[in-house]
mmCIF file of C-alpha atoms in Angstrom:
data_model
loop_
_atom_site.group_PDB
_atom_site.id
_atom_site.type_symbol
_atom_site.label_atom_id
_atom_site.label_comp_id
_atom_site.label_asym_id
_atom_site.label_seq_id
_atom_site.Cartn_x
_atom_site.Cartn_y
_atom_site.Cartn_z
ATOM 1 C CA UNK A 1 120.876 190.638 88.739
ATOM 2 C CA UNK A 2 119.292 190.497 92.162
ATOM 3 C CA UNK A 3 121.678 189.423 94.894
ATOM 4 C CA UNK A 4 120.852 186.395 97.009
ATOM 5 C CA UNK A 5 121.759 185.496 100.551
ATOM 6 C CA UNK A 6 124.930 183.449 100.315
ATOM 7 C CA UNK A 7 124.579 179.721 100.985
ATOM 8 C CA UNK A 8 126.539 178.256 103.858
ATOM 9 C CA UNK A 9 127.032 174.999 105.696
ATOM 10 C CA UNK A 10 127.940 176.727 108.942
ATOM 11 C CA UNK A 11 126.392 175.489 112.157
ATOM 12 C CA UNK A 12 123.976 177.654 114.105
ATOM 13 C CA UNK A 13 126.739 178.521 116.539
ATOM 14 C CA UNK A 14 129.098 179.492 113.728
ATOM 15 C CA UNK A 15 126.412 181.678 112.174
ATOM 16 C CA UNK A 16 125.661 183.428 115.466
ATOM 17 C CA UNK A 17 129.351 184.032 116.130
ATOM 18 C CA UNK A 18 129.757 185.473 112.631
ATOM 19 C CA UNK A 19 126.859 187.918 112.882
ATOM 20 C CA UNK A 20 128.003 188.931 116.369
ATOM 21 C CA UNK A 21 130.843 190.641 114.513
ATOM 22 C CA UNK A 22 128.317 193.202 113.293
ATOM 23 C CA UNK A 23 128.293 194.492 116.876
ATOM 24 C CA UNK A 24 125.573 195.801 119.151
ATOM 25 C CA UNK A 25 122.367 193.815 119.348
ATOM 26 C CA UNK A 26 123.602 191.271 116.804
ATOM 27 C CA UNK A 27 125.615 189.549 119.535
ATOM 28 C CA UNK A 28 123.625 186.632 120.958
ATOM 29 C CA UNK A 29 125.959 184.112 122.597
ATOM 30 C CA UNK A 30 125.134 180.753 124.084
ATOM 31 C CA UNK A 31 126.086 180.031 127.674
ATOM 32 C CA UNK A 32 128.832 177.747 126.416
ATOM 33 C CA UNK A 33 130.525 180.869 124.975
ATOM 34 C CA UNK A 34 129.784 183.237 127.866
ATOM 35 C CA UNK A 35 131.985 183.779 130.869
ATOM 36 C CA UNK A 36 130.756 184.902 134.250
ATOM 37 C CA UNK A 37 128.100 183.794 136.724
ATOM 38 C CA UNK A 38 124.677 182.586 135.672
ATOM 39 C CA UNK A 39 121.609 184.496 136.858
ATOM 40 C CA UNK A 40 119.300 182.563 139.152
ATOM 41 C CA UNK A 41 116.228 184.742 138.492
ATOM 42 C CA UNK A 42 113.706 183.660 135.886
ATOM 43 C CA UNK A 43 113.591 185.486 132.574
ATOM 44 C CA UNK A 44 110.258 187.072 133.548
ATOM 45 C CA UNK A 45 111.605 188.224 136.928
ATOM 46 C CA UNK A 46 114.632 189.655 135.184
ATOM 47 C CA UNK A 47 112.382 191.550 132.785
ATOM 48 C CA UNK A 48 110.389 193.073 135.649
ATOM 49 C CA UNK A 49 113.598 194.090 137.411
ATOM 50 C CA UNK A 50 114.852 195.839 134.284
ATOM 51 C CA UNK A 51 111.527 197.586 133.714
ATOM 52 C CA UNK A 52 111.666 199.046 137.225
ATOM 53 C CA UNK A 53 115.250 200.167 136.619
ATOM 54 C CA UNK A 54 114.212 201.951 133.412
ATOM 55 C CA UNK A 55 111.528 203.828 135.357
ATOM 56 C CA UNK A 56 114.112 204.883 137.947
ATOM 57 C CA UNK A 57 116.537 205.975 135.250
ATOM 58 C CA UNK A 58 113.961 208.020 133.345
ATOM 59 C CA UNK A 59 112.384 209.463 136.475
ATOM 60 C CA UNK A 60 108.847 208.184 136.046
ATOM 61 C CA UNK A 61 106.497 206.213 138.273
ATOM 62 C CA UNK A 62 104.341 205.118 135.309
ATOM 63 C CA UNK A 63 105.114 201.399 135.310
ATOM 64 C CA UNK A 64 104.002 200.733 131.741
ATOM 65 C CA UNK A 65 106.703 203.080 130.423
ATOM 66 C CA UNK A 66 109.471 200.868 131.792
ATOM 67 C CA UNK A 67 107.726 197.709 130.583
ATOM 68 C CA UNK A 68 107.353 199.118 127.078
ATOM 69 C CA UNK A 69 110.944 200.360 126.793
ATOM 70 C CA UNK A 70 112.458 197.074 127.987
ATOM 71 C CA UNK A 71 110.084 195.160 125.683
ATOM 72 C CA UNK A 72 111.202 197.289 122.726
ATOM 73 C CA UNK A 73 114.871 196.756 123.497
ATOM 74 C CA UNK A 74 114.418 193.036 124.008
ATOM 75 C CA UNK A 75 112.606 192.716 120.674
ATOM 76 C CA UNK A 76 115.546 194.407 118.950
ATOM 77 C CA UNK A 77 117.966 191.995 120.630
ATOM 78 C CA UNK A 78 115.910 189.092 119.294
ATOM 79 C CA UNK A 79 115.342 190.372 115.765
ATOM 80 C CA UNK A 80 118.920 191.482 115.065
ATOM 81 C CA UNK A 81 120.807 188.147 115.189
ATOM 82 C CA UNK A 82 117.779 186.281 113.855
ATOM 83 C CA UNK A 83 117.497 188.430 110.725
ATOM 84 C CA UNK A 84 121.240 188.377 110.141
ATOM 85 C CA UNK A 85 121.547 184.592 110.471
ATOM 86 C CA UNK A 86 118.549 184.029 108.222
ATOM 87 C CA UNK A 87 119.649 186.406 105.467
ATOM 88 C CA UNK A 88 123.417 185.909 105.567
ATOM 89 C CA UNK A 89 123.637 182.228 106.484
ATOM 90 C CA UNK A 90 120.307 180.694 105.558
ATOM 91 C CA UNK A 91 119.851 179.511 109.159
ATOM 92 C CA UNK A 92 116.931 180.338 111.475
ATOM 93 C CA UNK A 93 118.177 180.066 115.079
ATOM 94 C CA UNK A 94 115.927 178.774 117.842
ATOM 95 C CA UNK A 95 115.442 181.577 120.362
ATOM 96 C CA UNK A 96 113.909 179.575 123.190
ATOM 97 C CA UNK A 97 115.571 179.281 126.601
ATOM 98 C CA UNK A 98 116.826 182.807 127.004
ATOM 99 C CA UNK A 99 118.510 184.335 130.024
ATOM 100 C CA UNK A 100 119.811 187.762 130.972
ATOM 101 C CA UNK A 101 123.554 188.355 131.102
ATOM 102 C CA UNK A 102 124.425 189.291 134.675
ATOM 103 C CA UNK A 103 122.939 192.689 135.562
ATOM 104 C CA UNK A 104 122.851 194.013 131.999
ATOM 105 C CA UNK A 105 120.108 194.270 129.378
ATOM 106 C CA UNK A 106 121.992 191.807 127.158
ATOM 107 C CA UNK A 107 120.615 188.298 126.648
ATOM 108 C CA UNK A 108 122.043 184.921 125.738
ATOM 109 C CA UNK A 109 120.836 181.435 124.896
ATOM 110 C CA UNK A 110 121.033 178.743 127.533
ATOM 111 C CA UNK A 111 123.161 175.861 126.340
ATOM 112 C CA UNK A 112 124.294 175.289 122.775
ATOM 113 C CA UNK A 113 122.334 177.124 120.066
ATOM 114 C CA UNK A 114 120.024 175.215 117.751
ATOM 115 C CA UNK A 115 118.155 176.110 114.580
ATOM 116 C CA UNK A 116 116.983 174.996 111.143
ATOM 117 C CA UNK A 117 118.101 175.685 107.584
ATOM 118 C CA UNK A 118 115.805 178.298 106.057
ATOM 119 C CA UNK A 119 115.555 176.207 102.898
ATOM 120 C CA UNK A 120 113.807 173.426 104.803
ATOM 121 C CA UNK A 121 111.037 175.689 106.112
ATOM 122 C CA UNK A 122 107.692 175.963 104.282
ATOM 123 C CA UNK A 123 107.441 179.700 105.066
ATOM 124 C CA UNK A 124 110.596 181.432 106.255
ATOM 125 C CA UNK A 125 108.847 184.634 107.347
ATOM 126 C CA UNK A 126 106.381 182.728 109.535
ATOM 127 C CA UNK A 127 109.193 180.683 111.080
ATOM 128 C CA UNK A 128 111.284 183.785 111.791
ATOM 129 C CA UNK A 129 108.273 185.630 113.217
ATOM 130 C CA UNK A 130 107.478 182.826 115.647
ATOM 131 C CA UNK A 131 111.017 182.781 117.023
ATOM 132 C CA UNK A 132 110.528 186.361 118.237
ATOM 133 C CA UNK A 133 106.781 186.301 118.912
ATOM 134 C CA UNK A 134 106.873 183.236 121.166
ATOM 135 C CA UNK A 135 109.178 184.578 123.913
ATOM 136 C CA UNK A 136 107.504 187.989 123.778
ATOM 137 C CA UNK A 137 104.058 186.393 124.174
ATOM 138 C CA UNK A 138 105.247 184.421 127.188
ATOM 139 C CA UNK A 139 106.485 187.586 128.856
ATOM 140 C CA UNK A 140 103.253 189.493 128.212
ATOM 141 C CA UNK A 141 101.407 187.290 130.689
ATOM 142 C CA UNK A 142 103.865 188.191 133.447
ATOM 143 C CA UNK A 143 103.821 191.999 133.217
ATOM 144 C CA UNK A 144 103.146 193.817 136.483
ATOM 145 C CA UNK A 145 100.948 196.359 134.684
ATOM 146 C CA UNK A 146 98.560 196.220 131.745
ATOM 147 C CA UNK A 147 100.028 197.425 128.458
ATOM 148 C CA UNK A 148 97.941 197.646 125.275
ATOM 149 C CA UNK A 149 98.567 194.737 122.940
ATOM 150 C CA UNK A 150 98.848 196.936 119.853
ATOM 151 C CA UNK A 151 101.467 199.060 121.592
ATOM 152 C CA UNK A 152 103.509 195.891 122.147
ATOM 153 C CA UNK A 153 102.901 194.825 118.553
ATOM 154 C CA UNK A 154 104.138 198.231 117.423
ATOM 155 C CA UNK A 155 107.242 197.780 119.556
ATOM 156 C CA UNK A 156 107.953 194.464 117.851
ATOM 157 C CA UNK A 157 107.485 196.015 114.409
ATOM 158 C CA UNK A 158 109.617 199.055 115.235
ATOM 159 C CA UNK A 159 112.393 196.809 116.548
ATOM 160 C CA UNK A 160 112.144 194.605 113.455
ATOM 161 C CA UNK A 161 112.512 197.433 110.966
ATOM 162 C CA UNK A 162 115.186 199.155 113.043
ATOM 163 C CA UNK A 163 117.237 195.961 113.232
ATOM 164 C CA UNK A 164 116.772 195.358 109.513
ATOM 165 C CA UNK A 165 117.894 198.919 108.714
ATOM 166 C CA UNK A 166 121.102 198.419 110.709
ATOM 167 C CA UNK A 167 121.731 195.128 108.892
ATOM 168 C CA UNK A 168 121.067 196.860 105.572
ATOM 169 C CA UNK A 169 123.754 199.444 106.278
ATOM 170 C CA UNK A 170 126.217 196.838 107.524
ATOM 171 C CA UNK A 171 125.711 194.405 104.637
ATOM 172 C CA UNK A 172 124.493 196.390 101.602
ATOM 173 C CA UNK A 173 125.217 193.421 99.342
ATOM 174 C CA UNK A 174 122.270 191.633 100.958
ATOM 175 C CA UNK A 175 119.917 194.569 100.381
ATOM 176 C CA UNK A 176 117.189 192.766 98.437
ATOM 177 C CA UNK A 177 117.081 189.817 100.824
ATOM 178 C CA UNK A 178 116.900 192.076 103.894
ATOM 179 C CA UNK A 179 114.118 194.248 102.473
ATOM 180 C CA UNK A 180 112.147 191.279 101.173
ATOM 181 C CA UNK A 181 112.209 189.437 104.499
ATOM 182 C CA UNK A 182 111.326 192.590 106.433
ATOM 183 C CA UNK A 183 108.328 193.320 104.221
ATOM 184 C CA UNK A 184 107.231 189.684 104.430
ATOM 185 C CA UNK A 185 107.438 189.769 108.229
ATOM 186 C CA UNK A 186 105.255 192.878 108.427
ATOM 187 C CA UNK A 187 102.537 190.780 106.770
ATOM 188 C CA UNK A 188 102.636 188.046 109.419
ATOM 189 C CA UNK A 189 100.710 187.630 112.673
ATOM 190 C CA UNK A 190 100.440 190.565 115.033
ATOM 191 C CA UNK A 191 102.842 192.663 112.956
ATOM 192 C CA UNK A 192 100.101 193.230 110.379
ATOM 193 C CA UNK A 193 98.893 196.832 110.447
ATOM 194 C CA UNK A 194 101.492 198.051 112.935
ATOM 195 C CA UNK A 195 103.024 200.612 110.585
ATOM 196 C CA UNK A 196 104.438 201.327 107.155
ATOM 197 C CA UNK A 197 107.844 201.369 105.527
ATOM 198 C CA UNK A 198 108.183 204.915 104.223
ATOM 199 C CA UNK A 199 111.489 204.921 102.365
ATOM 200 C CA UNK A 200 113.927 202.803 100.346
ATOM 201 C CA UNK A 201 116.325 202.369 103.276
ATOM 202 C CA UNK A 202 113.664 200.990 105.627
ATOM 203 C CA UNK A 203 112.538 204.173 107.294
ATOM 204 C CA UNK A 204 109.368 203.344 109.192
ATOM 205 C CA UNK A 205 106.322 205.027 110.681
ATOM 206 C CA UNK A 206 104.544 203.037 113.365
ATOM 207 C CA UNK A 207 100.879 203.439 114.307
ATOM 208 C CA UNK A 208 101.429 203.313 118.069
ATOM 209 C CA UNK A 209 103.788 204.893 120.581
ATOM 210 C CA UNK A 210 106.277 203.205 122.909
ATOM 211 C CA UNK A 211 105.420 205.752 125.666
ATOM 212 C CA UNK A 212 108.975 207.030 126.082
ATOM 213 C CA UNK A 213 107.662 210.583 125.642
ATOM 214 C CA UNK A 214 105.699 210.221 128.895
ATOM 215 C CA UNK A 215 108.893 210.049 130.956
ATOM 216 C CA UNK A 216 110.322 213.378 132.203
ATOM 217 C CA UNK A 217 113.696 212.434 130.756
ATOM 218 C CA UNK A 218 112.267 210.770 127.655
ATOM 219 C CA UNK A 219 111.423 211.962 124.153
ATOM 220 C CA UNK A 220 110.011 210.779 120.852
ATOM 221 C CA UNK A 221 111.499 208.054 118.691
ATOM 222 C CA UNK A 222 112.134 208.688 115.003
ATOM 223 C CA UNK A 223 109.318 206.394 113.883
ATOM 224 C CA UNK A 224 106.742 207.569 116.452
ATOM 225 C CA UNK A 225 103.202 208.217 115.273
ATOM 226 C CA UNK A 226 103.203 211.367 117.414
ATOM 227 C CA UNK A 227 106.313 212.947 115.876
ATOM 228 C CA UNK A 228 104.382 214.910 113.240
ATOM 229 C CA UNK A 229 106.857 214.266 110.465
#
């Protein structure tokens, strides 16, 4: 019998705190749960600052490399808790009003988290997609350098499948639900045509490159279209 995501009556905050226990990018606190000073810079300014830092760290002056790498990491930080809450708790958190955590690449939600039960949504995949696509679209208009849209779309897809693969390993009992939602999402909006799932455990081959290979201290990602595998 196919397993189903377990029903729950937990609040959005409870769901986010639960999936934070998976570690890494699954931790998305609200400011009510986070200690320390609040950043005064806007989210877009914080993104630009982090992109420049990535360029310094990787030893490249090619601005779009830093933008792409920070965009990819941010997408993973959005997808991870969103997928986990949707699959494990039947709750789709609202990912508006984000801020950076101090001087790190971590993010958190301003104020108390909100969301909707997945069962009340006409199309869960579309609703989940929009929660990630909306903040990424807003940032795209603020980039200090032009980056190809399909590269950014590929970043979002790569982050989606990577986050889903981590969730699959952490919660194998939710395998069918994780794979189904991931495949559904790859058929929505700008994720369409970005790549293909190539194996049963959500290995992925994207059709664009995140540009990390262009940095002197960079390399190729496992799902890169240039890897030749």
